[in-house]
Structure formats: structure tokens, C-alpha cells
GROMACS .gro file of C-alpha atoms in nm:
model
  353
    1MET     CA    1  -0.002   0.003   0.005
    2ASN     CA    2   0.147   0.334  -0.104
    3PRO     CA    3   0.108   0.653   0.096
    4ALA     CA    4  -0.180   0.793  -0.110
    5GLU     CA    5  -0.374   0.465  -0.080
    6LEU     CA    6  -0.330   0.454   0.297
    7LEU     CA    7  -0.430   0.815   0.343
    8THR     CA    8  -0.740   0.757   0.124
    9ALA     CA    9  -0.842   0.463   0.343
   10LEU     CA   10  -0.793   0.656   0.669
   11VAL     CA   11  -0.983   0.963   0.551
   12ALA     CA   12  -1.264   0.750   0.422
   13THR     CA   13  -1.304   0.598   0.768
   14PRO     CA   14  -1.505   0.844   0.986
   15SER     CA   15  -1.344   0.901   1.323
   16VAL     CA   16  -1.506   1.197   1.496
   17SER     CA   17  -1.361   1.227   1.841
   18GLY     CA   18  -1.502   0.958   2.077
   19ASP     CA   19  -1.597   0.730   1.783
   20GLU     CA   20  -1.262   0.595   1.663
   21ALA     CA   21  -1.325   0.221   1.689
   22ARG     CA   22  -1.326   0.158   1.310
   23ILE     CA   23  -1.010   0.356   1.235
   24ALA     CA   24  -0.832   0.201   1.529
   25ASP     CA   25  -0.923  -0.145   1.395
   26LEU     CA   26  -0.796  -0.040   1.053
   27VAL     CA   27  -0.461   0.092   1.187
   28ALA     CA   28  -0.410  -0.204   1.414
   29GLY     CA   29  -0.477  -0.443   1.128
   30HIS     CA   30  -0.223  -0.283   0.907
   31ALA     CA   31   0.048  -0.280   1.177
   32GLU     CA   32  -0.021  -0.647   1.268
   33SER     CA   33   0.000  -0.745   0.898
   34TRP     CA   34   0.349  -0.589   0.885
   35GLY     CA   35   0.464  -0.791   1.183
   36ALA     CA   36   0.420  -0.550   1.473
   37ARG     CA   37   0.304  -0.672   1.812
   38VAL     CA   38   0.005  -0.438   1.863
   39HIS     CA   39  -0.147  -0.326   2.191
   40ARG     CA   40  -0.493  -0.177   2.230
   41GLN     CA   41  -0.638   0.035   2.511
   42GLY     CA   42  -0.981   0.161   2.416
   43HIS     CA   43  -0.945   0.324   2.076
   44ASN     CA   44  -0.572   0.375   2.121
   45VAL     CA   45  -0.320   0.169   1.922
   46TRP     CA   46   0.041   0.134   2.007
   47PHE     CA   47   0.343  -0.084   1.922
   48SER     CA   48   0.726  -0.076   1.942
   49VAL     CA   49   0.983  -0.115   1.673
   50GLY     CA   50   1.346  -0.182   1.762
   51SER     CA   51   1.513  -0.181   2.102
   52GLY     CA   52   1.768   0.017   2.291
   53PRO     CA   53   1.833   0.224   2.600
   54LYS     CA   54   1.646   0.528   2.456
   55ARG     CA   55   1.270   0.509   2.401
   56LEU     CA   56   1.120   0.758   2.160
   57LEU     CA   57   0.749   0.814   2.138
   58VAL     CA   58   0.610   0.867   1.781
   59ASN     CA   59   0.251   0.989   1.825
   60SER     CA   60  -0.035   1.136   1.638
   61HIS     CA   61  -0.415   1.128   1.669
   62LEU     CA   62  -0.677   0.927   1.492
   63ASP     CA   63  -0.981   1.147   1.570
   64THR     CA   64  -1.122   1.451   1.398
   65VAL     CA   65  -1.354   1.734   1.490
   66LYS     CA   66  -1.716   1.721   1.370
   67PRO     CA   67  -1.752   1.847   1.012
   68CYS     CA   68  -1.848   2.212   0.978
   69ALA     CA   69  -2.064   2.371   0.711
   70GLY     CA   70  -1.932   2.486   0.375
   71TRP     CA   71  -1.783   2.166   0.232
   72ASN     CA   72  -1.781   2.132  -0.145
   73THR     CA   73  -1.748   1.752  -0.110
   74GLU     CA   74  -1.882   1.498   0.138
   75PRO     CA   75  -1.649   1.546   0.443
   76HIS     CA   76  -1.624   1.175   0.520
   77GLU     CA   77  -1.533   1.086   0.162
   78ALA     CA   78  -1.178   1.093   0.040
   79VAL     CA   79  -1.184   1.285  -0.287
   80TRP     CA   80  -0.874   1.321  -0.503
   81LYS     CA   81  -0.857   1.621  -0.734
   82ASP     CA   82  -0.533   1.606  -0.932
   83ASP     CA   83  -0.272   1.549  -0.658
   84THR     CA   84  -0.476   1.684  -0.368
   85LEU     CA   85  -0.689   1.480  -0.130
   86TYR     CA   86  -0.995   1.652   0.021
   87GLY     CA   87  -1.164   1.507   0.326
   88LEU     CA   88  -1.217   1.556   0.703
   89GLY     CA   89  -0.895   1.483   0.883
   90ALA     CA   90  -0.676   1.479   0.572
   91ASN     CA   91  -0.467   1.759   0.716
   92ASP     CA   92  -0.535   1.721   1.088
   93ALA     CA   93  -0.393   1.472   1.136
   94LYS     CA   94  -0.437   1.164   0.917
   95GLY     CA   95  -0.152   1.276   0.695
   96CYS     CA   96   0.079   1.255   1.000
   97VAL     CA   97  -0.074   0.914   1.095
   98THR     CA   98  -0.020   0.784   0.745
   99ALA     CA   99   0.347   0.901   0.731
  100MET     CA  100   0.414   0.760   1.079
  101LEU     CA  101   0.255   0.423   1.002
  102LEU     CA  102   0.450   0.384   0.681
  103THR     CA  103   0.769   0.492   0.864
  104ALA     CA  104   0.702   0.207   1.110
  105LYS     CA  105   0.646  -0.037   0.821
  106ALA     CA  106   0.982   0.063   0.672
  107LEU     CA  107   1.158   0.019   1.009
  108LEU     CA  108   1.000  -0.325   1.052
  109GLU     CA  109   1.126  -0.425   0.708
  110GLU     CA  110   1.471  -0.261   0.720
  111GLY     CA  111   1.552  -0.250   1.086
  112ALA     CA  112   1.509   0.024   1.345
  113PRO     CA  113   1.774   0.290   1.426
  114LYS     CA  114   2.039   0.141   1.647
  115GLY     CA  115   2.002   0.208   2.019
  116VAL     CA  116   1.649   0.349   2.003
  117GLU     CA  117   1.313   0.181   2.067
  118CYS     CA  118   1.054   0.367   1.861
  119VAL     CA  119   0.712   0.353   2.035
  120PHE     CA  120   0.442   0.429   1.781
  121ALA     CA  121   0.112   0.542   1.939
  122LEU     CA  122  -0.191   0.640   1.732
  123THR     CA  123  -0.438   0.775   1.985
  124ALA     CA  124  -0.795   0.885   2.036
  125GLU     CA  125  -0.985   1.188   2.159
  126GLU     CA  126  -0.714   1.445   2.106
  127GLU     CA  127  -0.970   1.697   1.978
  128THR     CA  128  -1.181   1.664   2.291
  129GLY     CA  129  -0.904   1.617   2.557
  130GLY     CA  130  -1.040   1.276   2.664
  131LYS     CA  131  -0.914   0.926   2.710
  132GLY     CA  132  -0.630   0.936   2.456
  133LEU     CA  133  -0.259   0.974   2.504
  134GLY     CA  134  -0.264   1.096   2.861
  135PRO     CA  135  -0.405   0.777   3.024
  136LEU     CA  136  -0.196   0.565   2.786
  137LEU     CA  137   0.139   0.691   2.910
  138SER     CA  138   0.158   0.480   3.221
  139THR     CA  139   0.097   0.167   3.009
  140MET     CA  140   0.376   0.233   2.771
  141GLY     CA  141   0.649   0.273   3.024
  142PRO     CA  142   0.920   0.545   3.054
  143LEU     CA  143   0.997   0.763   2.755
  144ASP     CA  144   1.299   0.974   2.678
  145ALA     CA  145   1.157   1.200   2.406
  146ALA     CA  146   0.852   1.239   2.185
  147ILE     CA  147   0.752   1.336   1.837
  148VAL     CA  148   0.396   1.476   1.828
  149GLY     CA  149   0.246   1.462   1.476
  150GLU     CA  150   0.051   1.772   1.390
  151PRO     CA  151   0.042   1.977   1.063
  152THR     CA  152   0.330   2.225   1.092
  153SER     CA  153   0.448   2.234   0.725
  154LEU     CA  154   0.737   2.011   0.859
  155LYS     CA  155   0.873   2.298   1.060
  156PRO     CA  156   0.995   2.164   1.398
  157CYS     CA  157   0.782   2.324   1.669
  158THR     CA  158   0.965   2.342   2.001
  159ALA     CA  159   0.726   2.562   2.196
  160GLN     CA  160   0.344   2.534   2.234
  161ARG     CA  161   0.096   2.751   2.410
  162GLY     CA  162  -0.109   2.627   2.702
  163MET     CA  163  -0.464   2.720   2.791
  164LEU     CA  164  -0.575   2.872   3.120
  165LEU     CA  165  -0.950   2.933   3.165
  166LEU     CA  166  -1.058   3.158   3.452
  167ARG     CA  167  -1.415   3.201   3.580
  168CYS     CA  168  -1.466   3.547   3.723
  169VAL     CA  169  -1.768   3.651   3.926
  170ALA     CA  170  -1.849   4.013   4.016
  171HIS     CA  171  -2.078   4.043   4.316
  172GLY     CA  172  -2.305   4.347   4.382
  173LYS     CA  173  -2.622   4.433   4.571
  174SER     CA  174  -2.954   4.394   4.393
  175GLY     CA  175  -3.262   4.617   4.405
  176HIS     CA  176  -3.517   4.803   4.197
  177VAL     CA  177  -3.364   5.016   3.921
  178ALA     CA  178  -3.583   5.304   4.035
  179HIS     CA  179  -3.392   5.325   4.361
  180ALA     CA  180  -3.041   5.318   4.202
  181HIS     CA  181  -3.002   5.693   4.278
  182THR     CA  182  -3.004   5.626   4.656
  183GLY     CA  183  -2.648   5.482   4.638
  184ASN     CA  184  -2.753   5.169   4.837
  185LEU     CA  185  -2.731   4.940   4.535
  186ASP     CA  186  -2.418   4.794   4.363
  187ASN     CA  187  -2.440   4.698   3.996
  188ALA     CA  188  -2.235   4.382   3.939
  189ILE     CA  189  -2.235   4.432   3.564
  190LEU     CA  190  -2.058   4.766   3.603
  191LYS     CA  191  -1.804   4.606   3.836
  192ALA     CA  192  -1.751   4.331   3.581
  193ALA     CA  193  -1.709   4.596   3.309
  194ARG     CA  194  -1.428   4.759   3.502
  195ASP     CA  195  -1.261   4.419   3.537
  196ILE     CA  196  -1.304   4.336   3.171
  197GLN     CA  197  -1.123   4.652   3.088
  198ALA     CA  198  -0.852   4.564   3.337
  199VAL     CA  199  -0.816   4.213   3.173
  200SER     CA  200  -0.760   4.375   2.836
  201ALA     CA  201  -0.469   4.576   2.988
  202LEU     CA  202  -0.290   4.279   3.141
  203ARG     CA  203   0.056   4.217   2.997
  204PHE     CA  204   0.291   3.915   3.030
  205PRO     CA  205   0.651   3.864   2.926
  206ALA     CA  206   0.695   3.778   2.558
  207HIS     CA  207   0.823   3.441   2.452
  208PRO     CA  208   1.099   3.429   2.180
  209LEU     CA  209   0.898   3.188   1.956
  210LEU     CA  210   0.538   3.261   2.055
  211GLY     CA  211   0.540   3.626   2.130
  212GLU     CA  212   0.298   3.782   2.390
  213ALA     CA  213   0.019   3.613   2.579
  214ARG     CA  214  -0.300   3.821   2.581
  215ALA     CA  215  -0.592   3.737   2.806
  216GLN     CA  216  -0.935   3.745   2.630
  217VAL     CA  217  -1.282   3.769   2.781
  218THR     CA  218  -1.493   3.518   2.588
  219GLN     CA  219  -1.824   3.496   2.765
  220VAL     CA  220  -2.024   3.730   2.987
  221SER     CA  221  -2.359   3.668   3.161
  222GLY     CA  222  -2.542   3.869   3.425
  223GLY     CA  223  -2.873   4.024   3.526
  224LEU     CA  224  -3.214   3.868   3.602
  225ALA     CA  225  -3.455   4.131   3.478
  226ARG     CA  226  -3.447   4.460   3.290
  227ASN     CA  227  -3.578   4.654   3.594
  228GLN     CA  228  -3.346   4.500   3.852
  229VAL     CA  229  -2.993   4.611   3.940
  230PRO     CA  230  -2.790   4.291   3.901
  231ASP     CA  231  -2.607   4.146   4.199
  232ARG     CA  232  -2.403   3.900   4.002
  233CYS     CA  233  -2.215   3.901   3.673
  234GLU     CA  234  -1.997   3.616   3.552
  235PHE     CA  235  -1.734   3.625   3.275
  236PHE     CA  236  -1.468   3.388   3.143
  237VAL     CA  237  -1.110   3.471   3.064
  238ASP     CA  238  -0.913   3.258   2.816
  239LEU     CA  239  -0.540   3.301   2.828
  240ARG     CA  240  -0.317   3.108   2.595
  241THR     CA  241  -0.001   3.078   2.808
  242THR     CA  242   0.361   3.038   2.705
  243PRO     CA  243   0.642   2.823   2.852
  244GLY     CA  244   0.759   2.974   3.174
  245MET     CA  245   0.414   3.089   3.278
  246ASP     CA  246   0.297   2.901   3.586
  247HIS     CA  247  -0.085   2.861   3.571
  248ALA     CA  248  -0.139   2.883   3.946
  249LYS     CA  249   0.072   3.198   3.979
  250VAL     CA  250  -0.091   3.361   3.680
  251ALA     CA  251  -0.434   3.292   3.822
  252GLU     CA  252  -0.332   3.442   4.155
  253ASP     CA  253  -0.196   3.752   3.989
  254VAL     CA  254  -0.511   3.799   3.781
  255GLY     CA  255  -0.719   3.761   4.096
  256GLN     CA  256  -0.519   4.034   4.265
  257ALA     CA  257  -0.567   4.267   3.970
  258LEU     CA  258  -0.953   4.241   3.961
  259GLU     CA  259  -1.238   4.330   4.191
  260SER     CA  260  -1.426   4.011   4.091
  261GLU     CA  261  -1.381   3.667   4.245
  262VAL     CA  262  -1.139   3.459   4.023
  263VAL     CA  263  -1.129   3.079   4.015
  264VAL     CA  264  -0.954   2.840   3.785
  265HIS     CA  265  -1.199   2.675   3.549
  266SER     CA  266  -0.943   2.477   3.356
  267ALA     CA  267  -0.564   2.456   3.371
  268ARG     CA  268  -0.486   2.108   3.237
  269TYR     CA  269  -0.343   2.228   2.898
  270LEU     CA  270  -0.001   2.330   3.009
  271PRO     CA  271   0.243   2.532   2.793
  272LYS     CA  272   0.538   2.334   2.662
  273GLY     CA  273   0.889   2.401   2.545
  274THR     CA  274   1.197   2.195   2.451
  275ASP     CA  275   1.550   2.324   2.464
  276ALA     CA  276   1.718   2.385   2.132
  277SER     CA  277   2.019   2.178   2.249
  278HIS     CA  278   1.814   1.857   2.293
  279PRO     CA  279   1.917   1.577   2.057
  280LEU     CA  280   1.563   1.546   1.917
  281VAL     CA  281   1.555   1.916   1.836
  282ARG     CA  282   1.892   1.901   1.668
  283ALA     CA  283   1.780   1.602   1.463
  284ALA     CA  284   1.459   1.767   1.368
  285VAL     CA  285   1.627   2.083   1.241
  286VAL     CA  286   1.868   1.881   1.028
  287ALA     CA  287   1.591   1.651   0.897
  288SER     CA  288   1.364   1.946   0.804
  289GLY     CA  289   1.626   2.194   0.699
  290GLN     CA  290   1.417   2.461   0.876
  291ASP     CA  291   1.450   2.658   1.194
  292THR     CA  292   1.236   2.596   1.499
  293VAL     CA  293   0.899   2.768   1.538
  294GLY     CA  294   0.634   2.808   1.805
  295SER     CA  295   0.276   2.689   1.790
  296SER     CA  296  -0.029   2.870   1.917
  297THR     CA  297  -0.248   2.559   1.908
  298THR     CA  298  -0.263   2.297   2.180
  299SER     CA  299  -0.206   1.924   2.118
  300ASP     CA  300  -0.146   1.606   2.317
  301TRP     CA  301   0.195   1.742   2.393
  302ALA     CA  302   0.029   1.915   2.683
  303PHE     CA  303  -0.010   1.580   2.858
  304LEU     CA  304   0.349   1.455   2.824
  305GLY     CA  305   0.473   1.609   3.150
  306ASP     CA  306   0.846   1.676   3.138
  307ILE     CA  307   0.921   1.452   2.836
  308PRO     CA  308   1.110   1.662   2.576
  309ALA     CA  309   0.911   1.680   2.257
  310VAL     CA  310   0.896   1.824   1.906
  311LYS     CA  311   0.560   1.887   1.738
  312VAL     CA  312   0.602   1.840   1.360
  313GLY     CA  313   0.425   1.689   1.062
  314PRO     CA  314   0.300   1.735   0.707
  315GLY     CA  315   0.017   1.975   0.628
  316ASP     CA  316  -0.069   2.333   0.729
  317THR     CA  317  -0.220   2.421   1.067
  318LEU     CA  318  -0.431   2.698   0.905
  319ARG     CA  319  -0.636   2.431   0.719
  320SER     CA  320  -0.735   2.251   1.033
  321HIS     CA  321  -1.103   2.258   1.150
  322GLN     CA  322  -1.215   2.423   0.827
  323ALA     CA  323  -1.430   2.319   0.536
  324ASN     CA  324  -1.258   2.159   0.239
  325GLU     CA  325  -0.958   2.041   0.445
  326TYR     CA  326  -0.692   1.889   0.220
  327LEU     CA  327  -0.341   1.746   0.197
  328THR     CA  328  -0.131   1.714  -0.120
  329ARG     CA  329   0.047   1.404  -0.236
  330ALA     CA  330   0.374   1.593  -0.230
  331GLU     CA  331   0.321   1.698   0.138
  332LEU     CA  332   0.238   1.342   0.233
  333GLU     CA  333   0.537   1.194   0.070
  334ALA     CA  334   0.765   1.462   0.215
  335GLY     CA  335   0.627   1.381   0.557
  336LEU     CA  336   0.716   1.016   0.520
  337ALA     CA  337   1.069   1.093   0.413
  338PHE     CA  338   1.103   1.349   0.691
  339TYR     CA  339   1.004   1.112   0.970
  340ARG     CA  340   1.243   0.845   0.848
  341ARG     CA  341   1.525   1.102   0.844
  342LEU     CA  342   1.425   1.222   1.186
  343LEU     CA  343   1.425   0.886   1.356
  344HIS     CA  344   1.762   0.786   1.216
  345GLY     CA  345   1.899   1.137   1.288
  346TYR     CA  346   1.783   1.116   1.650
  347ALA     CA  347   1.956   0.783   1.683
  348GLY     CA  348   2.273   0.937   1.554
  349GLU     CA  349   2.249   1.236   1.792
  350VAL     CA  350   2.202   1.023   2.103
  351SER     CA  351   2.484   0.788   2.002
  352ARG     CA  352   2.720   1.087   1.989
  353GLY     CA  353   2.607   1.198   2.324
   0.00000   0.00000   0.00000
């Protein structure tokens, strides 16, 4: 099976996040037919190729978002037009999955890089942050480094933003609007408005690859009736953090800057960064011929703890989650060649110390 044929099969197999059983069966079946000893945990598939003191995770995700409006083709059909494949997940991230799977096939046939055990994991629920890579990590054992397959135009991404969501509640004193002139009432919406202005003025240190982090108010709700001064107004703050920003400390600082009560709604997507001197980064730069970049989007890298990682793969992040998602044949084939160079290059870097 050539790269285009495998990508076609994967895109033609619907795998909206949480419903990946069919594609997991397909991936597992191919790997087993190539001689891999495949493990399954839910809709997650993983297997190792080679052996050695270093264990390198090679990961991408099987799931997709739900199809949006505006498609010119059926989203769950794989439609080739000239040398371009259109279909949901073609770019994010079944091109990465295809290239990684065929890299594993080549290593099974030719032999893995000396001194490195390559742990291939094709996982579920990345788009919904569910039972995918995170719970699988304890099953796979210790890992020394990781490649996370996402569409980056094969540029090695060594910094990724995190996501901190804060729920802010402004408290006031309610009463009839007609009595507002007495000064005995306290409009919670006005208090929230002052805090929303304060949020827009917050500044954080810039990151060399990612730039500034800017907090954004994304939802506001308050008030019970048109003739009642509101005693409560709630708003949410979304802050896409950068490496070096501690979520707990940032939440505390924001709380001190606002009149409203501030609580952490979600802090599980942590910002990530890998030092440029790491062997995997050096190998990725050589394999790609491109400098390192930062990524504003989150991925399963967020759940890898302290494991050094590089996020990289074929495709363009700007196509993700959009109608008429596509991947070209040239991008797919370049991704396959890149991953093979990267795995062998990483083995060479670690052997040199």
C-alpha cells in the first residue's frame, strides 16, 4: 500500500472524536500485517519497533472534529482532485498518521535505528481532551523523548501555548432600578465591566518563539430582569499561556488585579517548550532543513509532562478545523521521508552524546 492509498483509506473511515473504533481497527490491522506486536487500550493503538536504551514516542491522533458547514465535497469521503486529497482529517492529522505508520512499516522491514526503541502510538480523543494519550502513558512505560504529529508544514515546533481558563464573578447588591439613585445598590455588571477593561490591559513577558500572551474575555452573563440592578455578573477569561508561565501563579496575579472573584475553570493544557540543544531538536532541524518555530494551538504534547518533545508533521495548521480540508500528495510523501530522516537522525544524535 502506497502513501496515497493509505491516506485515502484513513480519511474514508469516519473518526469523529470519541468514535474511533473503526479507524483504530484499521490501523491495528495494518500494523499487525506488517509484523508489529500491537497493543490496544480503548481506541488507542500502540506498538514498538526496535530496542535500545532510549525510548522515543512517535505519536499522532486518529480522531477529527465534527464536520463544519461549507464543504464542497462529502466530508467523510476521500476525494482526489489532481494530486490533492480533500476530506475531514486529511490535514489534521491523518497525513501525520499515514506518514508515521509507513515509517514504522519501513523500520520493521529494514531495521530500526540502532540504540532506540521507537514507540508508535496512534491515539484517540485528542480533539476533545479525553481518554487518549494521557491515560496511555503509564501503560507504555518510561519515555526519553517524543514526536507529536501535527500539521506544521514540517517545521519543527519546540514551543506550544497552553490554555488557562478563569471564571470570574463580580458580586453586587440587587434592588429596583428606580432606587439606584439612593447609592444603596451595587451594579455587578458595572463592576465586571471595569474588570473586563482591566483584563484587556494585562501584559505578560513575551516568549521568543510565541510572542505575547494576551488574556481574552470570551463569555459574559449577568442580570435577572431589565428593571433589577444585578447582584451577580460572570465572565470567562481565556489566556493562551507560554512556556515559563505558571498557571497557578498567573491565576493568583489576575485575581489580585480584579475586583471580581477569580477561580480556575481549567488549567490542564500546560504550555510546553523543549531546549534547542536537545538531541531530538537538533535532529529535527537537520531533517527538516528549517528553523524551529512556536505553535499557538494545543495538542497532546500538553499531557506529556516533562518529556522533551517536538511537534512536527506534514500539512498546514491553518487548514485545520475548516471546510474543504486537504493534503497534497507531495506533502504526504515529504512527511514520510522526513519522519524516516528524523528517527535515524535522533539515533545518531544520542549515540554521539
